[in-house]
mmCIF file of C-alpha atoms and ligand atoms in Angstrom:
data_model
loop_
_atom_site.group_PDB
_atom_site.id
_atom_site.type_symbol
_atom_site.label_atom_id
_atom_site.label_comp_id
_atom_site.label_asym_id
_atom_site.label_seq_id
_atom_site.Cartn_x
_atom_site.Cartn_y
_atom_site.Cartn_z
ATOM 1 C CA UNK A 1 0.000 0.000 0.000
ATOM 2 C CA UNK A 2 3.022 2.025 1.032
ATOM 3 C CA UNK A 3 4.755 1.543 -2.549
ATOM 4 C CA UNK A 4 1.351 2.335 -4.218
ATOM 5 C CA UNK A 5 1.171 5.769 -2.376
ATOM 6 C CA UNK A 6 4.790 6.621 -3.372
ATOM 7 C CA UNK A 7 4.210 5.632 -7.124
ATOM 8 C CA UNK A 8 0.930 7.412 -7.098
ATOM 9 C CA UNK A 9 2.546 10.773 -5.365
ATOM 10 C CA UNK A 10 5.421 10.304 -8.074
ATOM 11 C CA UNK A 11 2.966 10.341 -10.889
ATOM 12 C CA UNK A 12 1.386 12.932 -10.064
ATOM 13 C CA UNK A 13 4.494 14.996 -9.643
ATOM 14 C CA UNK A 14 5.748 14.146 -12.674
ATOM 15 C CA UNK A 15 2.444 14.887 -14.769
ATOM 16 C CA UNK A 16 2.107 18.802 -12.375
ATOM 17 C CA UNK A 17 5.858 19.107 -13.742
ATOM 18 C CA UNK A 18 4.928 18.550 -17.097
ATOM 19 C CA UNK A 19 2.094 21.231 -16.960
ATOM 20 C CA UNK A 20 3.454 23.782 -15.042
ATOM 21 C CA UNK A 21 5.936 25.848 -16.652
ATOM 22 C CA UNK A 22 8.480 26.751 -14.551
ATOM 23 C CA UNK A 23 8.624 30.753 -14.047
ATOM 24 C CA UNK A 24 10.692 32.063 -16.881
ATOM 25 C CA UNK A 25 13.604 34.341 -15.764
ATOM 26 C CA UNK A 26 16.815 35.466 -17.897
ATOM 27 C CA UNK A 27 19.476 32.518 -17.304
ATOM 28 C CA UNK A 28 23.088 31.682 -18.651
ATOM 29 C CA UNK A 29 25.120 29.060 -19.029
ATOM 30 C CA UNK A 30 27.807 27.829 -20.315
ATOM 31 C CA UNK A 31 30.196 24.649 -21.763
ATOM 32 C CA UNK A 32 33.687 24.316 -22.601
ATOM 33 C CA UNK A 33 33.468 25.002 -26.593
ATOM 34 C CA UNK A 34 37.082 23.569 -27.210
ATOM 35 C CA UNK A 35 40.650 25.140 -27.011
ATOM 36 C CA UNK A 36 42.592 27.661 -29.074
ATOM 37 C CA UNK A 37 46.437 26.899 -28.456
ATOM 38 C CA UNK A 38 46.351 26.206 -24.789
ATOM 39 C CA UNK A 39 43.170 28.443 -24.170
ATOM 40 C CA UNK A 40 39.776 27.081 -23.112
ATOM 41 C CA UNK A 41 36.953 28.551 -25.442
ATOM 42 C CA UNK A 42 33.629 28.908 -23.520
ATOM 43 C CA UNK A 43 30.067 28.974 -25.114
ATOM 44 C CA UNK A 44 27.750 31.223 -23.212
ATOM 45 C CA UNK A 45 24.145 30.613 -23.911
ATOM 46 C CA UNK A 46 22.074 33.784 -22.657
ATOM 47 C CA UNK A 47 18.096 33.224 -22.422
ATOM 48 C CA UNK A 48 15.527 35.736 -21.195
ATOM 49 C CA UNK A 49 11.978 35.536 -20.105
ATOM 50 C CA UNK A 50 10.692 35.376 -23.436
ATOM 51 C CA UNK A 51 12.473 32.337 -24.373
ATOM 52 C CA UNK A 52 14.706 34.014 -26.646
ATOM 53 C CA UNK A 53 18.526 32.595 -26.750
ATOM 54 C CA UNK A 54 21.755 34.227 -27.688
ATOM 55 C CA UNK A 55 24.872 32.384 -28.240
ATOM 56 C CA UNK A 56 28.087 33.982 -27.675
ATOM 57 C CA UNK A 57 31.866 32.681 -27.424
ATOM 58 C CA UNK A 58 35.407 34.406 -26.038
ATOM 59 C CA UNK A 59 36.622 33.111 -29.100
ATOM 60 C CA UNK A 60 36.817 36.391 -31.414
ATOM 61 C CA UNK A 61 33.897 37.802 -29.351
ATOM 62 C CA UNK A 62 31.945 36.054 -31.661
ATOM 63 C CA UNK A 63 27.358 36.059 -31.559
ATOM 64 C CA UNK A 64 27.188 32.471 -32.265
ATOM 65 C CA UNK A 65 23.098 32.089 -32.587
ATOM 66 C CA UNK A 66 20.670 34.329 -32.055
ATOM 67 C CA UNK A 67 16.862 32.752 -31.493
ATOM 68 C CA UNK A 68 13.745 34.889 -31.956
ATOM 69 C CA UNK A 69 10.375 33.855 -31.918
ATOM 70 C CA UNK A 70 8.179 34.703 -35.143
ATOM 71 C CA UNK A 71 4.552 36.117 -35.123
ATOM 72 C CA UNK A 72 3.413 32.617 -34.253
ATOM 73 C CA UNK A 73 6.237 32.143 -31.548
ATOM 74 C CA UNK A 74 8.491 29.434 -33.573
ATOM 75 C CA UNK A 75 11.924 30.060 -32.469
ATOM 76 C CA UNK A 76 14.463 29.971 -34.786
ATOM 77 C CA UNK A 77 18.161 31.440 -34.999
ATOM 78 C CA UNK A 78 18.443 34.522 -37.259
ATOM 79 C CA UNK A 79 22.613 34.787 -37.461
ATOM 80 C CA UNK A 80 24.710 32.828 -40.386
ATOM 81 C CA UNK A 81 27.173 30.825 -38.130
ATOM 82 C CA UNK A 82 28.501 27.207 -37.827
ATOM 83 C CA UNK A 83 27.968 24.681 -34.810
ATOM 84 C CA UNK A 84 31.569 24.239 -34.495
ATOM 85 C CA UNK A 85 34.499 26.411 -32.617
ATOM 86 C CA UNK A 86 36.595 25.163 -35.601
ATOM 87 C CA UNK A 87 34.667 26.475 -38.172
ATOM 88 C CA UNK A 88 35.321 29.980 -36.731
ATOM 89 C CA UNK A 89 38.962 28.903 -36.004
ATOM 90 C CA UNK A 90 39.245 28.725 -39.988
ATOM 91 C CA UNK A 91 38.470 31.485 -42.897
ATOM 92 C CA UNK A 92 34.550 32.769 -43.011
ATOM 93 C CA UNK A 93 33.524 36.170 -43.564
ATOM 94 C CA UNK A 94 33.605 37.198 -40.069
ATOM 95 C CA UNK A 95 30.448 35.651 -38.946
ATOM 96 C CA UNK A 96 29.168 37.185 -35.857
ATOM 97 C CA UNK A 97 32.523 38.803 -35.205
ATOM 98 C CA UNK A 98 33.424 41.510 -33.192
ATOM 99 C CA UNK A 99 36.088 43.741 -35.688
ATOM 100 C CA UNK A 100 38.754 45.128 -34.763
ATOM 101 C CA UNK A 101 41.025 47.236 -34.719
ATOM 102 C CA UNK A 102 39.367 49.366 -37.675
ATOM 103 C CA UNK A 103 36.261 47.761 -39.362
ATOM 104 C CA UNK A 104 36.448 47.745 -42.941
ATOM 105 C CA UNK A 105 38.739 49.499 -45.215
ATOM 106 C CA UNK A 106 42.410 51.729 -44.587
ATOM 107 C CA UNK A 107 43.634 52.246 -48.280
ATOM 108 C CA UNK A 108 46.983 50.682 -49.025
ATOM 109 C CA UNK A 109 46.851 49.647 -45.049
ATOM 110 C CA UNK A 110 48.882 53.034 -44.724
ATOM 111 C CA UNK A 111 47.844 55.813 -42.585
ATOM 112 C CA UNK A 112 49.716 58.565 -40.629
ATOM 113 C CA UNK A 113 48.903 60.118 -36.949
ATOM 114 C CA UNK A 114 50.752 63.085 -35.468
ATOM 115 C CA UNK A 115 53.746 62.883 -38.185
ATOM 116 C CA UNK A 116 53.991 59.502 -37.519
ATOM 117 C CA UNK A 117 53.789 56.757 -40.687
ATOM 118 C CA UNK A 118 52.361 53.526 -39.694
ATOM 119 C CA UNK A 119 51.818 50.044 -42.590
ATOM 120 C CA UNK A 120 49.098 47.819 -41.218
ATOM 121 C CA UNK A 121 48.998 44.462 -42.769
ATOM 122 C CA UNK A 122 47.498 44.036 -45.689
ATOM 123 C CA UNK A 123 45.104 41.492 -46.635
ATOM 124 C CA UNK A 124 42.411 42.808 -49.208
ATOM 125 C CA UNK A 125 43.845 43.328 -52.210
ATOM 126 C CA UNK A 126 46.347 46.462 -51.686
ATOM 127 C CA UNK A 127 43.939 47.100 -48.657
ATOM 128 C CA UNK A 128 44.001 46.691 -44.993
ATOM 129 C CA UNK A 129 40.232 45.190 -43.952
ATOM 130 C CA UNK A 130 38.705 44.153 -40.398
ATOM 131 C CA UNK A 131 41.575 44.645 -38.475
ATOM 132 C CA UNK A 132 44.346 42.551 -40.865
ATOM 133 C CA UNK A 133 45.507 39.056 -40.897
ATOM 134 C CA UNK A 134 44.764 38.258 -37.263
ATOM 135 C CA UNK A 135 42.271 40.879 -36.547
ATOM 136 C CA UNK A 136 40.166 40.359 -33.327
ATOM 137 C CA UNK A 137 37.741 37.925 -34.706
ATOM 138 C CA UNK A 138 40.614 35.527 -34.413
ATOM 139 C CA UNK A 139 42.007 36.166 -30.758
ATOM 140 C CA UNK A 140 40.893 34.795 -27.752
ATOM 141 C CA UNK A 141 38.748 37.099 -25.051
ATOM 142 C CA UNK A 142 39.094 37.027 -21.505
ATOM 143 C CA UNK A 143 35.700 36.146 -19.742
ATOM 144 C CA UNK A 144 35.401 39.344 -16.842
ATOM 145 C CA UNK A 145 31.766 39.110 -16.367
ATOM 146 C CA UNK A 146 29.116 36.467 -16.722
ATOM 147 C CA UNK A 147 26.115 36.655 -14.753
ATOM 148 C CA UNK A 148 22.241 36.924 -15.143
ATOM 149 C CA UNK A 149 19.480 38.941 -13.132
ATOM 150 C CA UNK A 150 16.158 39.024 -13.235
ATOM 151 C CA UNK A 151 15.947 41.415 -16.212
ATOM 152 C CA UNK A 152 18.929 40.290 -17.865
ATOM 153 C CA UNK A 153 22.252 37.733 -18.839
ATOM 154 C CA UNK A 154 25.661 39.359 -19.139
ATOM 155 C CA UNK A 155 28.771 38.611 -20.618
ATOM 156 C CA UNK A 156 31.777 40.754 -20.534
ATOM 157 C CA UNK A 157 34.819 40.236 -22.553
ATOM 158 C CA UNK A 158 37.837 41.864 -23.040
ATOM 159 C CA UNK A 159 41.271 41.829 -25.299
ATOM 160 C CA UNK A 160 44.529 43.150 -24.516
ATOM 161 C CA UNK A 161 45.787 44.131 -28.227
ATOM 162 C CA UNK A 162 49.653 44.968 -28.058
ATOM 163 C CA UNK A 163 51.434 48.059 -29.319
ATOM 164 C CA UNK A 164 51.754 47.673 -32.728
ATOM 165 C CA UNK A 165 50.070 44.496 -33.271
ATOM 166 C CA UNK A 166 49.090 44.230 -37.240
ATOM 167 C CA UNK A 167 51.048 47.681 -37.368
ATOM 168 C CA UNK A 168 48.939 49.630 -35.081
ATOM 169 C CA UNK A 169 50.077 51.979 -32.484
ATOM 170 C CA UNK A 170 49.685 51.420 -28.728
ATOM 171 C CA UNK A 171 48.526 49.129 -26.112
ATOM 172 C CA UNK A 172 44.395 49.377 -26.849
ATOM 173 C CA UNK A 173 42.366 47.423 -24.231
ATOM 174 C CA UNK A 174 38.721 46.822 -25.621
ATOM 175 C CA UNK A 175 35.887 45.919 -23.441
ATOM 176 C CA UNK A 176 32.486 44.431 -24.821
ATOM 177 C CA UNK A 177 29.135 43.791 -22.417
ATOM 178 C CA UNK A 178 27.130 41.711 -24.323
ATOM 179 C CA UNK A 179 23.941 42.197 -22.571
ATOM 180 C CA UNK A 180 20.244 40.198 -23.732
ATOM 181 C CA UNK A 181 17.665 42.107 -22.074
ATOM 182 C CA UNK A 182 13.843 41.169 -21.578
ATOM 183 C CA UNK A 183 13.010 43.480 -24.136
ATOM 184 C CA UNK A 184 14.183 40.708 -26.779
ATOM 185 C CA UNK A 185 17.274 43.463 -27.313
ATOM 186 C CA UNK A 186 21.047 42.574 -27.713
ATOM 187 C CA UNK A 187 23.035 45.960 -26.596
ATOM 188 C CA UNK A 188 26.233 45.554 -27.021
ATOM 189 C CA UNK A 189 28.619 47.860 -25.155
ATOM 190 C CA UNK A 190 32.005 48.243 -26.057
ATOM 191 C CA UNK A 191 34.620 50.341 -24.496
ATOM 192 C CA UNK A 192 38.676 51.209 -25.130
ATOM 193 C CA UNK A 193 41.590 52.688 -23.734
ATOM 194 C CA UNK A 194 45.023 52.938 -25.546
ATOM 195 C CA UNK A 195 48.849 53.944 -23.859
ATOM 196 C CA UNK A 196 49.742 55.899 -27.375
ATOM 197 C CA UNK A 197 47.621 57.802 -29.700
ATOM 198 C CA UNK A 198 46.382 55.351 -32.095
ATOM 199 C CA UNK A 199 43.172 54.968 -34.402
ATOM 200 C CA UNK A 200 39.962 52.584 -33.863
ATOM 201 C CA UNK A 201 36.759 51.584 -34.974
ATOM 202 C CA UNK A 202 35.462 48.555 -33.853
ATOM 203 C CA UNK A 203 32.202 46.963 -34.963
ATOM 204 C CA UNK A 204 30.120 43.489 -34.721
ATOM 205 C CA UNK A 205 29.631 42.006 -37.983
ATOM 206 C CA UNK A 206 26.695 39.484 -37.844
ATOM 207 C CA UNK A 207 25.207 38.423 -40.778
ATOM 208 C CA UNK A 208 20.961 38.389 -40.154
ATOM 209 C CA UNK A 209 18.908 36.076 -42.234
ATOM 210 C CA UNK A 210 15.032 36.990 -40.406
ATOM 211 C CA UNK A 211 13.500 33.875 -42.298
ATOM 212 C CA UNK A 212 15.404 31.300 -40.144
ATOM 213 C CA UNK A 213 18.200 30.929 -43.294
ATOM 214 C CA UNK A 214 15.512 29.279 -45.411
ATOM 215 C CA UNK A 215 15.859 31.403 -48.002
ATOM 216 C CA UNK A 216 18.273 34.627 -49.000
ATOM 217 C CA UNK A 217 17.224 37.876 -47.140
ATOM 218 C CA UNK A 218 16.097 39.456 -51.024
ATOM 219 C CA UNK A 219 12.691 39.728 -49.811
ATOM 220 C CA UNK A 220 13.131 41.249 -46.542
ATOM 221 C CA UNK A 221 12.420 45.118 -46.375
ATOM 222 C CA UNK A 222 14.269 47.539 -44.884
ATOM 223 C CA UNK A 223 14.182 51.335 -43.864
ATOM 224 C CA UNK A 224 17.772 52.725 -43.133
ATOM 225 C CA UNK A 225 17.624 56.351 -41.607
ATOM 226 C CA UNK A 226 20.452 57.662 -43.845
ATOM 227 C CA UNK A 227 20.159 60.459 -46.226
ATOM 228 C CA UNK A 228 23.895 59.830 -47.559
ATOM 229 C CA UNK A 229 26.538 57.407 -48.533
ATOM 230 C CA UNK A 230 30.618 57.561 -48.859
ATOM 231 C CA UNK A 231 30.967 56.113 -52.798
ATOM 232 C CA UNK A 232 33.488 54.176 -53.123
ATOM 233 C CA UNK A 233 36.346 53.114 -55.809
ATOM 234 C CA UNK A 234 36.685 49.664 -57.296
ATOM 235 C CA UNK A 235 38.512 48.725 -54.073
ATOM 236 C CA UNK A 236 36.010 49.964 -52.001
ATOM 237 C CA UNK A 237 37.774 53.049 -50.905
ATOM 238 C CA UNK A 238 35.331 55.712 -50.367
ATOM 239 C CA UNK A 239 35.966 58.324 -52.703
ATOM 240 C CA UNK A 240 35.834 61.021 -49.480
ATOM 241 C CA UNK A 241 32.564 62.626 -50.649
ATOM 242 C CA UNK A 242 29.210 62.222 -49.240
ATOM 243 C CA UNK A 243 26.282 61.451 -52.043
ATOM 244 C CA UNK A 244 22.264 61.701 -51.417
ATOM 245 C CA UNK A 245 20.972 58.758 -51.748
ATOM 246 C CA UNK A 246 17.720 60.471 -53.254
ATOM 247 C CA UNK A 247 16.476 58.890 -56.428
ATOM 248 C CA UNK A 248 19.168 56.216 -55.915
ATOM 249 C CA UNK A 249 18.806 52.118 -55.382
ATOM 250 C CA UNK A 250 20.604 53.264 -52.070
ATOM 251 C CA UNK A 251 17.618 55.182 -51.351
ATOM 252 C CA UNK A 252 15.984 53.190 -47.784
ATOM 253 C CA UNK A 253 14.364 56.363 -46.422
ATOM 254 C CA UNK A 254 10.801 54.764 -47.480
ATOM 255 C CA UNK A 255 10.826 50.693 -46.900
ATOM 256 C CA UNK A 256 11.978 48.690 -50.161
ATOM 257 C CA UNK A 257 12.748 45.036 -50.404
ATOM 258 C CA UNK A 258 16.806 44.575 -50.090
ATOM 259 C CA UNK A 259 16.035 42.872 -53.757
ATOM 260 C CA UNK A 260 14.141 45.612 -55.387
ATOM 261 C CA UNK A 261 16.862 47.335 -57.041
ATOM 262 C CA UNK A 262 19.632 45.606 -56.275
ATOM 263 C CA UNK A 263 20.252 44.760 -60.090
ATOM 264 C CA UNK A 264 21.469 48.258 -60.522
ATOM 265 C CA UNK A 265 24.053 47.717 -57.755
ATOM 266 C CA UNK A 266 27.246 45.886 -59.744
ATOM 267 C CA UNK A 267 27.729 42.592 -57.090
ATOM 268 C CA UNK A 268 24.943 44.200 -54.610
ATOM 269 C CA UNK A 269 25.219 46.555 -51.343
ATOM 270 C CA UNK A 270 28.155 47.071 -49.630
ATOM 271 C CA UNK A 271 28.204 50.545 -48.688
ATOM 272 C CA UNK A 272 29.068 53.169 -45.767
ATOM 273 C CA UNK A 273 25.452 54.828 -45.122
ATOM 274 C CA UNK A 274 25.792 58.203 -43.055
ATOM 275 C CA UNK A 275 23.334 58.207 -40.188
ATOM 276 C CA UNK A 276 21.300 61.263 -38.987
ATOM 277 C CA UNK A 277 23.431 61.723 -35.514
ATOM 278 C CA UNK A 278 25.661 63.585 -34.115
ATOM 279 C CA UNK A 279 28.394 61.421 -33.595
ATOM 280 C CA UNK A 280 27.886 60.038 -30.124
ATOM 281 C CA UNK A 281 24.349 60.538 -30.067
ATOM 282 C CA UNK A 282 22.250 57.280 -29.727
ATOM 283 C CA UNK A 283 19.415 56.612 -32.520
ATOM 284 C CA UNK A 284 17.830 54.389 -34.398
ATOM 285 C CA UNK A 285 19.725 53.058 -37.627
ATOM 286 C CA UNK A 286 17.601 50.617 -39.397
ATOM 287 C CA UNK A 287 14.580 48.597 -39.312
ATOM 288 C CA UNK A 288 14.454 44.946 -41.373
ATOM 289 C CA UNK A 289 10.454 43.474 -41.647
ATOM 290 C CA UNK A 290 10.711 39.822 -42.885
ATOM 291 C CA UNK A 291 7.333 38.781 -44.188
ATOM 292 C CA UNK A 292 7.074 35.470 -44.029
ATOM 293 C CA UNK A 293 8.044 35.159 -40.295
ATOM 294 C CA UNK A 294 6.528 38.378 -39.310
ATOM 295 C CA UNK A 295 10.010 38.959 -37.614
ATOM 296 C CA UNK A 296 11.450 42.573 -36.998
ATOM 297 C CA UNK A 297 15.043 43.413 -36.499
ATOM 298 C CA UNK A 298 15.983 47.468 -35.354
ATOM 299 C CA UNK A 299 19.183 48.808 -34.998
ATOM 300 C CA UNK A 300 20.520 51.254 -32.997
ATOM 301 C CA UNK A 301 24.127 52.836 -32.430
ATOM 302 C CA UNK A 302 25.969 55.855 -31.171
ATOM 303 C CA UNK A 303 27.958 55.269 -34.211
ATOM 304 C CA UNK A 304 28.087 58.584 -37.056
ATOM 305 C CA UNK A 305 27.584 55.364 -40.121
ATOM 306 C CA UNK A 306 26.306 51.678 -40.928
ATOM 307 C CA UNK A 307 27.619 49.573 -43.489
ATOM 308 C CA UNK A 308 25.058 47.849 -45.495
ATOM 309 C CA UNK A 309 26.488 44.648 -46.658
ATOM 310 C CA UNK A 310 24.179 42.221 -48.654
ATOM 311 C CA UNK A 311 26.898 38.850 -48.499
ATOM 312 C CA UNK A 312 27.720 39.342 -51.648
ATOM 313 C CA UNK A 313 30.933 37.731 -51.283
ATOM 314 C CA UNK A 314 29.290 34.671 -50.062
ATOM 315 C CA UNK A 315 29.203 31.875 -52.571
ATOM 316 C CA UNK A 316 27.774 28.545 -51.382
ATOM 317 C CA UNK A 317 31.102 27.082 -50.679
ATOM 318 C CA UNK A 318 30.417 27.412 -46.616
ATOM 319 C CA UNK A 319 28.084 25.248 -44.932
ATOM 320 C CA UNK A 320 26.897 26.732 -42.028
ATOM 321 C CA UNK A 321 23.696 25.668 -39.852
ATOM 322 C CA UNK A 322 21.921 23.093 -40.169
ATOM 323 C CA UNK A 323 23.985 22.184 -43.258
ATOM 324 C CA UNK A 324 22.479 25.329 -44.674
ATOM 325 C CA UNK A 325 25.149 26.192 -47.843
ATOM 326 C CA UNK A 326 25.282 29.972 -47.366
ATOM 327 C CA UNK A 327 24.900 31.621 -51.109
ATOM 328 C CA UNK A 328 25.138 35.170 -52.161
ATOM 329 C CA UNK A 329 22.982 37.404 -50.603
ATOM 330 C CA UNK A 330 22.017 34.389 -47.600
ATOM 331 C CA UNK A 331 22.853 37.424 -44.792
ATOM 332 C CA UNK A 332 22.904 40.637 -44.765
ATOM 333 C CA UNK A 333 24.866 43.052 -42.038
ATOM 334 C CA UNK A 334 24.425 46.374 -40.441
ATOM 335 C CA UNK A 335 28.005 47.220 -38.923
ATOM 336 C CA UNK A 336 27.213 50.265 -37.260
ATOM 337 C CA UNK A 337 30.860 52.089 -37.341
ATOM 338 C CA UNK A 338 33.064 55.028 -38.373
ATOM 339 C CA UNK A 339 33.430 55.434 -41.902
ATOM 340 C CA UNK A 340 36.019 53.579 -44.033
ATOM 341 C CA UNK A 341 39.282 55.001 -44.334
ATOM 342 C CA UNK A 342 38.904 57.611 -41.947
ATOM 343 C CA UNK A 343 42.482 58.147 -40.825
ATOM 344 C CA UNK A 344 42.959 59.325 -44.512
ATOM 345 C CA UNK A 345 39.931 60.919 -44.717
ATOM 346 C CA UNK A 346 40.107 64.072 -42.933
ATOM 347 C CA UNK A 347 36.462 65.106 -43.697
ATOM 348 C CA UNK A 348 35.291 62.083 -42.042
ATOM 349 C CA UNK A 349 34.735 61.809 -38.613
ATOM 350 C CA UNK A 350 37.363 61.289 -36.183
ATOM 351 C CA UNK A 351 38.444 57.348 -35.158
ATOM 352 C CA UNK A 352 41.688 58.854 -33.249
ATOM 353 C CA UNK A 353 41.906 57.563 -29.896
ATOM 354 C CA UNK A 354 44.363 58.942 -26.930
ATOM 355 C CA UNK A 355 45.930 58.385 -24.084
ATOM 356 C CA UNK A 356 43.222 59.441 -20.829
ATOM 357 C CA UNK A 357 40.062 59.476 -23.497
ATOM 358 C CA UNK A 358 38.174 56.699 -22.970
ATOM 359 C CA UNK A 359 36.029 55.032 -26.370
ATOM 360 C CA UNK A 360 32.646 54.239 -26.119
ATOM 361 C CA UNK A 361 30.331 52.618 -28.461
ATOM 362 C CA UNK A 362 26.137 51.253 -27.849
ATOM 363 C CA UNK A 363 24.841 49.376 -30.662
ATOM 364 C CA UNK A 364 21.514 47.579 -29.736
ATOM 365 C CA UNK A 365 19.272 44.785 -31.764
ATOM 366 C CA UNK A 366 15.864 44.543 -30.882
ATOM 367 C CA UNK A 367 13.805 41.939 -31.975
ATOM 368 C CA UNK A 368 9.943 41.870 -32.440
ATOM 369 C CA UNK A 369 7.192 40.404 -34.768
ATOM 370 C CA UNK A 370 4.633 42.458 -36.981
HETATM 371 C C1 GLA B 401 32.305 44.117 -44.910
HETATM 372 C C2 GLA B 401 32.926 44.678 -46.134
HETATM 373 C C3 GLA B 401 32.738 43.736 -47.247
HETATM 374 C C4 GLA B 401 33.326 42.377 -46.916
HETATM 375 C C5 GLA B 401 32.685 41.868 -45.665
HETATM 376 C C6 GLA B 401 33.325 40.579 -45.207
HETATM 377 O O1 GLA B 401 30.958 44.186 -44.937
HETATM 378 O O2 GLA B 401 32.440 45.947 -46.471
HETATM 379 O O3 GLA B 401 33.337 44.245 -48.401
HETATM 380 O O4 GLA B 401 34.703 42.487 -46.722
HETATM 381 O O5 GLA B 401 32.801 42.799 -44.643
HETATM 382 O O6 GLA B 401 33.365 39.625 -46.203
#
């Protein structure tokens, strides 16, 4: 009789537990992803109240996975990225990366500061891109924070780059607070300190696909809240003007589908957009409406530009998630950022960086369904 009761009580525990959800709170965790050299690489996996699940790793900084609900609350991950540490360990197009030191282009990887010549490596064509050969989506992050409260996870990574590492002036320590909030946002919040005057523009550089990366992100629309672009050579070097986008294919001002015009645009967007603030000032960058999902990405930054990049360069020969071959066009990015070539571009905005000034940078994705 006594074993009956006990298998009865059991039973019903187990069918309660079933129905009762437990009360959803942000959480993290976390599992040894694998080594780099003699380093441990951890996988953080940040979760709010709403279910929704961000991946990140120390490993380059990296957003592994990002999962969003749609409008009829399938979750699926919205980021291009692999399942394996050694995917990113090899070449990919910077999947999820934090970039550094200077995202995107430095023509000729030459540039001088205070009467001073410095030669970056170069390793796009005759250009210096992302930060060179070994940029920081290749170096290993040191885990200061990881925690979660009730409104939100936290992870907080930082990188010691050394003086003159890829040619680059002074000892630059970058912090990053990767931070999911309740509010199905992703603010990322970087910060930097350097020992000699030096340059910087750091940005992340995931590649959103809003239908789950069933299809390429043609038919998603977007709005960009820029007025003007930097043209560019055939190296993508801006040219050091600023052009209206009015009456242009780069015209977002009004929503279009990323594949409306892009015919007109020889290999498809990849382009320095000039955003409405003053530099510093926080606003509102972008916002992508994928129909099929219902799913809504906006962007945010204290950054003066965005660059618009459609994957063009992507060509089927990676296989990312769930063995998902990742063609032209399968992603596209919003790197909110300085402008290209700004330490030859005195017109541009300033990415010079001192000893005693402290850089600061907010860039936040929000998430939603329409
Ligand atoms: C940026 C650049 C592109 C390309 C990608 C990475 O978006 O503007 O030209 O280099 O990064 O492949």
């Amino acid at each position: 009789m006594k074993a009956i009761t006990i298998i009865l009580f059991a039973a019903i525990l187990v069918v309660s537990g079933c129905k009762t959800k437990p009360d959803a709170t942000s959480a993290l965790s976390e599992i040894t992803w694998g080594k780099e050299g003699d380093k441990v690489i951890t996988l953080f996996t940040l979760t709010n109240k709403n279910g929704m699940e961000v991946k990140i790793t120390n490993f380059g900084a990296v957003i592994n996975s990002i999962v969003v609900p749609d409008r009829n609350g399938k979750m699926e991950n919205i980021v291009l990225g692999f399942d394996s540490l050694k995917s990113y360990q090899g070449t990919h197009p910077y999947f999820g990366s934090l970039v550094g030191r200077y995202g995107n282009r430095i023509a000729l990887g030459k540039f001088s500061l205070n009467s001073n010549n410095y030669t970056l490596a170069v390793n796009n064509g005759l250009n210096h891109l992302h930060g060179g050969i070994k940029g920081f989506n290749k170096q290993v992050f040191s885990i200061d924070t990881a925690y979660s409260t009730a409104d939100s996870s936290v992870v907080g990574l930082s990188y010691l780059s050394p003086d003159m590492e890829e040619g680059y002036p002074g000892n630059l320590t970058v912090k990053v607070n990767y931070v999911l909030t309740n509010n199905n946002e992703i603010r990322i919040e970087y910060e930097a300190e350097t020992d000699k005057p030096t340059v910087l523009n750091i940005t992340n550089h995931s590649y959103f696909n809003l239908t789950g990366g069933k299809e390429n992100i043609l038919n998603h629309e977007l709005v960009l809240l820029a007025d003007s672009i930097t043209p560019t050579d055939s190296t993508l070097i801006p040219t050091g003007i600023l052009a209206p986008v009015a009456g242009t294919p780069f015209d977002f001002t009004v929503a279009h589908k990323i594949g409306e015009r892009i015919d007109q645009v020889p290999g498809g967007y990849d382009i320095n957009y000039k955003l409405r603030n003053k530099t510093g000032q926080f606003v509102q960058v972008a916002e992508v409406y994928e129909p099929v999902s219902g799913r809504v990405l906006q962007a945010y930054t204290t950054e003066p530009g965005v660059q618009f990049y459609t994957g063009n360069f992507l060509d089927g020969s990676l296989t990312g998630f769930n063995g998902t071959k990742y063609e032209k066009h399968y992603g596209f990015c919003l790197e909110a950022q300085h402008f290209p070539d700004s330490p030859n571009k005195p017109q541009f905005p300033s990415v010079v960086l001192n000893p005693g000034e402290k850089y600061t940078q907010l860039t936040v994705y929000k998430f939603s369904v329409k």
